[in-house]
Amino acid sequence: MRRKVQNTLKASVAFEGPGLHSGQPARMVLIPAPAGHGIVFKRTDIALGNTRIPARWDLVERSPLCTRLVNTSGVSVSTVEHIMAALAGCGVHNALIEIDGPEVPIVDGSSAPFVRGIMQYGVHRLGVPATAYEVLKPVTVEKDGARATLLPSDRLTIEFHIDFAEAAIGRQSKVLDMRNGSFARELCDSRTFCRQADVEAMQANGLALGGVPGENAVVFDGERVVSGAGLRHSDEPVRHKMLDALGDLALAGGPILGRYVGERAGHALTNTLLRALFAEPGAVRAVACDAAMSARLPGQGLIWSEIPAEQRCVA
Ligand SMILES: [Zn+2]
């Protein structure tokens, strides 16, 4: 039986642009890394001290609107969830991510530019088995009417339910088995969204300073979609929540074999769920992937022609 091996990138690839919340520009370079390295950010604009920030759940600082990693020396990188989702969805387990600013470029608000950038060269197989995290018993966390759950399963399935007062969003539910490149095909081009009512409040608090409706975020106002070009999917918001969940779950340190259920959940709650999973005795175990597991991991079977092209609005 052929074992699933760890992957890295075939070649370095760079992205640049402002961050969604800080508005600060940054250049980010994804660099191939050896087996066992994991995904690690490195702040190249900081000269002294420990500038490496491993992409791990236990380094997440509580932040309501994005996922921010802070290393033990206090060096941070913000809004990592969309690049983490792209790497997980393409099956990349090892990469060094050099970045010369405090926040990952928001690009078009989705993971699609990252997926296209990674897959234009493809992934490189390393001769070491991949480690997955198998959920062995149900774990649930709840806060303020939101809930996030992980259930045992032999594959990663993401299920999400949202319920917004805005008529243009309303109730949306979706379930997706993450095998066979489904992340790239179904989720990766769904963009960050927010409500018009939240925009001014966020900007007064120094957030969303790099947000440009229609360019890197979808803004909803009652029954209206404020961004001019419309939506890429009629249920783009729930798809984006699933994208965020994949990115946040990737901070486990490897692929998860389990069923994630998010009900109005956000970044902070998904991180609380991972903390609960690893704190609960017997709830999860690390497994070296065999051939059968390998066929069920995100990124397996991903083909270029299924990756959405740029600027595709259908709804
Ligand atoms: Zn997001």
Coordinates of C-alpha atoms and ligand atoms in Angstrom, one line a residue:
M1 CA 0.0 0.0 0.0
R2 CA 1.3 3.4 -1.0
R3 CA 1.4 5.7 2.0
K4 CA 0.3 9.3 1.8
V5 CA 3.4 11.4 2.1
Q6 CA 3.9 15.0 3.2
N7 CA 3.9 17.7 0.6
T8 CA 5.5 21.0 0.1
L9 CA 5.5 23.6 -2.7
K10 CA 7.3 22.8 -6.0
A11 CA 8.5 26.5 -6.1
S12 CA 8.4 29.7 -4.2
V13 CA 5.5 32.0 -4.9
A14 CA 4.9 35.6 -3.8
F15 CA 1.8 37.7 -3.1
E16 CA 1.5 41.3 -2.1
G17 CA -1.0 43.9 -1.1
P18 CA -2.7 45.5 1.9
G19 CA -4.1 43.7 4.9
L20 CA -7.8 43.8 5.4
H21 CA -7.7 45.2 9.0
S22 CA -4.5 47.1 9.2
G23 CA -4.5 48.4 5.6
Q24 CA -0.7 48.0 5.7
P25 CA 0.9 46.6 2.6
A26 CA 3.0 43.4 2.8
R27 CA 4.9 41.1 0.5
M28 CA 4.5 37.5 1.4
V29 CA 6.6 34.7 -0.1
L30 CA 5.7 31.0 0.3
I31 CA 8.9 28.9 0.2
P32 CA 9.3 25.1 0.0
A33 CA 10.2 23.4 3.3
P34 CA 11.3 19.9 4.4
A35 CA 9.2 17.2 5.9
G36 CA 8.3 17.8 9.6
H37 CA 8.8 21.6 9.2
G38 CA 5.1 22.4 9.2
I39 CA 3.7 25.8 8.2
V40 CA 5.8 28.6 9.8
F41 CA 5.5 32.3 9.3
K42 CA 8.6 34.5 9.5
R43 CA 8.5 38.3 9.9
T44 CA 11.3 39.6 7.7
D45 CA 10.7 43.3 8.6
I46 CA 11.8 42.6 12.2
A47 CA 15.5 42.4 12.6
L48 CA 16.0 41.2 16.1
G49 CA 14.8 38.3 18.2
N50 CA 12.7 35.3 17.4
T51 CA 10.7 36.2 14.3
R52 CA 9.4 32.7 13.5
I53 CA 5.7 32.1 14.1
P54 CA 4.6 28.5 13.8
A55 CA 1.0 28.2 12.5
R56 CA -0.4 26.4 15.5
W57 CA -3.6 26.6 17.5
D58 CA -1.9 27.2 20.8
L59 CA -0.3 30.5 19.4
V60 CA -3.7 32.0 18.4
E61 CA -4.5 35.2 20.2
R62 CA -8.2 35.8 20.8
S63 CA -9.4 38.2 18.1
P64 CA -13.0 38.4 17.0
L65 CA -12.7 39.2 13.3
C66 CA -9.6 37.4 12.2
T67 CA -7.0 34.8 13.3
R68 CA -3.9 36.3 14.7
L69 CA -0.8 34.2 15.7
V70 CA 1.6 35.5 18.3
N71 CA 4.9 33.7 19.1
T72 CA 6.5 33.4 22.5
S73 CA 8.5 36.7 21.9
G74 CA 5.3 38.6 21.1
V75 CA 5.9 38.8 17.4
S76 CA 2.6 38.4 15.5
V77 CA 1.0 37.9 12.1
S78 CA -2.7 38.6 11.5
T79 CA -5.4 37.3 9.2
V80 CA -3.7 34.0 8.5
E81 CA -6.9 32.0 7.9
H82 CA -7.3 32.4 4.1
I83 CA -3.7 31.4 3.3
M84 CA -4.0 28.5 5.8
A85 CA -7.2 27.4 4.0
A86 CA -5.4 27.5 0.6
L87 CA -2.5 25.5 1.9
A88 CA -4.7 22.9 3.6
G89 CA -7.0 22.7 0.5
C90 CA -4.1 22.1 -1.8
G91 CA -2.6 19.5 0.6
V92 CA 0.5 21.5 1.4
H93 CA 1.9 20.4 4.8
N94 CA 5.2 22.2 4.9
A95 CA 6.1 25.8 3.9
L96 CA 8.0 28.8 5.2
I97 CA 6.0 32.0 4.8
E98 CA 8.2 35.1 4.8
I99 CA 6.2 38.3 5.3
D100 CA 7.5 41.8 5.6
G101 CA 4.5 43.2 7.5
P102 CA 2.0 42.5 10.3
E103 CA -0.9 41.1 8.2
V104 CA -1.3 38.7 5.3
P105 CA -2.4 40.5 2.1
I106 CA -6.2 40.2 1.7
V107 CA -5.9 39.9 -2.1
D108 CA -9.5 39.6 -3.4
G109 CA -10.9 38.6 0.0
S110 CA -10.9 34.9 -0.8
S111 CA -8.3 32.1 -1.1
A112 CA -8.5 31.7 -4.8
P113 CA -5.5 33.8 -5.7
F114 CA -3.4 31.8 -3.2
V115 CA -4.7 28.5 -4.6
R116 CA -3.9 29.6 -8.2
G117 CA -0.5 30.7 -7.1
I118 CA 0.3 27.5 -5.3
M119 CA -1.1 25.2 -8.0
Q120 CA 0.5 27.0 -11.0
Y121 CA 3.6 25.1 -9.9
G122 CA 1.9 22.3 -8.0
V123 CA 3.0 20.3 -4.9
H124 CA 6.2 18.4 -4.3
R125 CA 6.0 15.0 -2.5
L126 CA 8.4 14.4 0.4
G127 CA 9.4 10.9 1.4
V128 CA 7.8 11.0 4.9
P129 CA 4.2 9.9 5.9
A130 CA 1.8 12.7 6.6
T131 CA 0.3 12.9 10.1
A132 CA -3.4 13.4 10.4
Y133 CA -5.4 14.2 13.6
E134 CA -8.2 11.7 14.0
V135 CA -11.2 12.8 16.1
L136 CA -12.2 10.0 18.5
K137 CA -15.0 11.5 20.4
P138 CA -17.4 14.4 20.1
V139 CA -16.2 17.8 21.4
T140 CA -18.5 20.9 21.4
V141 CA -18.0 24.5 22.5
E142 CA -20.6 27.2 22.7
K143 CA -20.6 30.9 23.2
D144 CA -23.3 33.6 22.8
G145 CA -25.7 31.4 20.7
A146 CA -22.9 30.1 18.5
R147 CA -21.7 26.5 18.6
A148 CA -18.8 24.5 17.1
T149 CA -18.5 20.8 17.2
L150 CA -16.1 18.1 16.0
L151 CA -17.4 14.6 15.6
P152 CA -15.6 11.3 14.7
S153 CA -15.4 10.6 11.0
D154 CA -13.0 8.9 8.6
R155 CA -12.7 12.1 6.5
L156 CA -12.9 15.8 7.0
T157 CA -16.4 17.1 6.4
I158 CA -17.3 20.7 7.0
E159 CA -20.9 21.6 7.8
F160 CA -21.9 25.2 8.4
H161 CA -25.1 27.1 9.3
I162 CA -25.5 30.9 9.4
D163 CA -28.5 33.0 10.3
F164 CA -28.3 36.8 9.7
A165 CA -31.1 39.4 10.0
E166 CA -30.0 40.9 6.7
A167 CA -32.4 39.6 4.0
A168 CA -29.6 39.4 1.5
I169 CA -27.8 36.8 3.7
G170 CA -30.6 35.3 5.8
R171 CA -30.2 31.6 6.6
Q172 CA -27.7 29.5 4.7
S173 CA -26.5 26.0 5.3
K174 CA -24.0 23.8 3.5
V175 CA -22.2 20.5 4.0
L176 CA -19.1 19.5 2.0
D177 CA -16.9 16.4 2.1
M178 CA -13.4 17.9 1.7
R179 CA -12.0 15.1 -0.5
N180 CA -11.1 15.3 -4.2
G181 CA -10.2 19.0 -4.5
S182 CA -13.7 20.1 -3.3
F183 CA -12.2 23.1 -1.4
A184 CA -10.7 24.6 -4.6
R185 CA -13.8 23.8 -6.7
E186 CA -16.5 24.8 -4.2
L187 CA -15.1 27.2 -1.6
C188 CA -11.9 28.9 -2.4
D189 CA -13.3 31.8 -4.4
S190 CA -15.9 32.9 -1.7
R191 CA -15.0 36.2 -0.3
T192 CA -14.9 37.9 3.2
F193 CA -18.2 39.6 3.9
C194 CA -19.7 41.9 6.5
R195 CA -22.7 44.1 7.1
Q196 CA -22.8 47.8 6.2
A197 CA -23.8 48.4 9.8
D198 CA -20.6 46.9 11.0
V199 CA -18.2 48.7 8.7
E200 CA -18.2 52.1 10.4
A201 CA -18.0 50.5 13.9
M202 CA -15.0 48.4 12.7
Q203 CA -13.2 51.3 11.2
A204 CA -13.8 53.4 14.3
N205 CA -12.0 50.6 16.2
G206 CA -9.1 50.6 13.7
L207 CA -10.3 47.5 11.8
A208 CA -11.2 46.8 8.2
L209 CA -9.0 49.8 7.2
G210 CA -7.9 48.0 4.0
G211 CA -11.4 46.9 3.1
V212 CA -12.7 47.9 -0.3
P213 CA -16.3 46.7 -1.0
G214 CA -16.5 44.7 -4.2
E215 CA -12.7 44.4 -4.4
N216 CA -11.7 42.4 -1.3
A217 CA -14.9 42.1 0.7
V218 CA -18.7 41.8 0.1
V219 CA -20.8 44.2 2.0
F220 CA -24.5 43.5 2.7
D221 CA -27.0 46.2 3.6
G222 CA -30.5 44.8 4.3
E223 CA -31.7 43.3 1.0
R224 CA -28.8 44.8 -1.0
V225 CA -25.4 43.6 -1.9
V226 CA -23.4 46.8 -1.8
S227 CA -20.4 45.6 -3.8
G228 CA -21.1 46.4 -7.5
A229 CA -20.1 43.1 -9.2
G230 CA -22.6 41.0 -7.2
L231 CA -21.8 37.6 -5.7
R232 CA -19.7 34.7 -6.9
H233 CA -22.2 32.2 -5.5
S234 CA -25.7 32.8 -4.3
D235 CA -24.6 31.4 -0.9
E236 CA -21.2 33.0 -0.9
P237 CA -21.3 33.9 2.8
V238 CA -21.7 30.4 4.1
R239 CA -19.1 29.1 1.7
H240 CA -16.7 31.8 3.1
K241 CA -17.4 30.6 6.7
M242 CA -16.5 27.1 5.6
L243 CA -13.3 28.4 4.0
D244 CA -12.5 30.2 7.3
A245 CA -13.2 27.0 9.2
L246 CA -10.8 25.0 7.0
G247 CA -8.1 27.6 7.6
D248 CA -8.6 27.7 11.3
L249 CA -8.8 23.9 11.6
A250 CA -5.5 23.7 9.7
L251 CA -3.9 25.2 12.8
A252 CA -4.2 21.7 14.4
G253 CA -0.8 21.1 12.8
G254 CA -2.0 18.7 10.1
P255 CA -5.2 17.5 8.4
I256 CA -8.1 16.6 10.7
L257 CA -10.2 13.5 10.2
G258 CA -13.5 14.4 11.6
R259 CA -16.8 16.2 11.0
Y260 CA -16.8 19.9 11.8
V261 CA -20.2 21.5 12.5
G262 CA -20.3 25.3 12.8
E263 CA -23.4 27.1 13.8
R264 CA -22.9 30.8 13.6
A265 CA -19.4 30.1 14.7
G266 CA -16.4 32.4 14.0
H267 CA -12.6 32.3 14.3
A268 CA -12.4 32.6 18.0
L269 CA -14.9 29.7 18.6
T270 CA -13.2 27.4 16.2
N271 CA -9.9 28.0 18.0
T272 CA -11.7 27.4 21.3
L273 CA -12.9 24.1 19.8
L274 CA -9.3 23.0 18.9
R275 CA -8.1 23.9 22.4
A276 CA -11.0 21.8 23.8
L277 CA -10.1 18.9 21.4
F278 CA -6.5 18.8 22.5
A279 CA -7.3 19.3 26.2
E280 CA -9.9 16.5 26.4
P281 CA -8.2 13.1 27.2
G282 CA -8.7 10.6 24.4
A283 CA -10.5 13.0 22.1
V284 CA -7.9 13.0 19.3
R285 CA -4.9 11.0 18.2
A286 CA -2.1 11.6 15.7
V287 CA -2.0 8.9 13.0
A288 CA 0.5 8.3 10.2
C289 CA -1.7 8.2 7.1
D290 CA -2.1 4.9 5.2
A291 CA -3.2 4.7 1.6
A292 CA -6.9 4.7 2.4
M293 CA -6.7 7.7 4.6
S294 CA -4.6 9.5 2.0
A295 CA -7.4 9.3 -0.6
R296 CA -9.7 11.2 1.9
L297 CA -7.4 14.1 2.7
P298 CA -8.1 17.6 1.3
G299 CA -5.9 18.4 -1.7
Q300 CA -5.9 14.9 -3.1
G301 CA -7.3 14.8 -6.6
L302 CA -7.2 18.6 -7.1
I303 CA -6.8 19.4 -10.8
W304 CA -6.0 22.8 -12.3
S305 CA -9.1 23.1 -14.5
E306 CA -11.4 23.0 -11.5
I307 CA -9.8 26.0 -9.8
P308 CA -12.1 29.0 -10.3
A309 CA -10.8 31.6 -12.7
E310 CA -10.5 35.2 -11.6
Q311 CA -13.5 37.6 -11.2
R312 CA -16.2 35.0 -11.6
C313 CA -19.6 36.4 -10.5
V314 CA -22.6 34.2 -11.2
A315 CA -25.3 35.2 -8.7
Ligands
ZN1 ZN -12.4 34.9 6.2

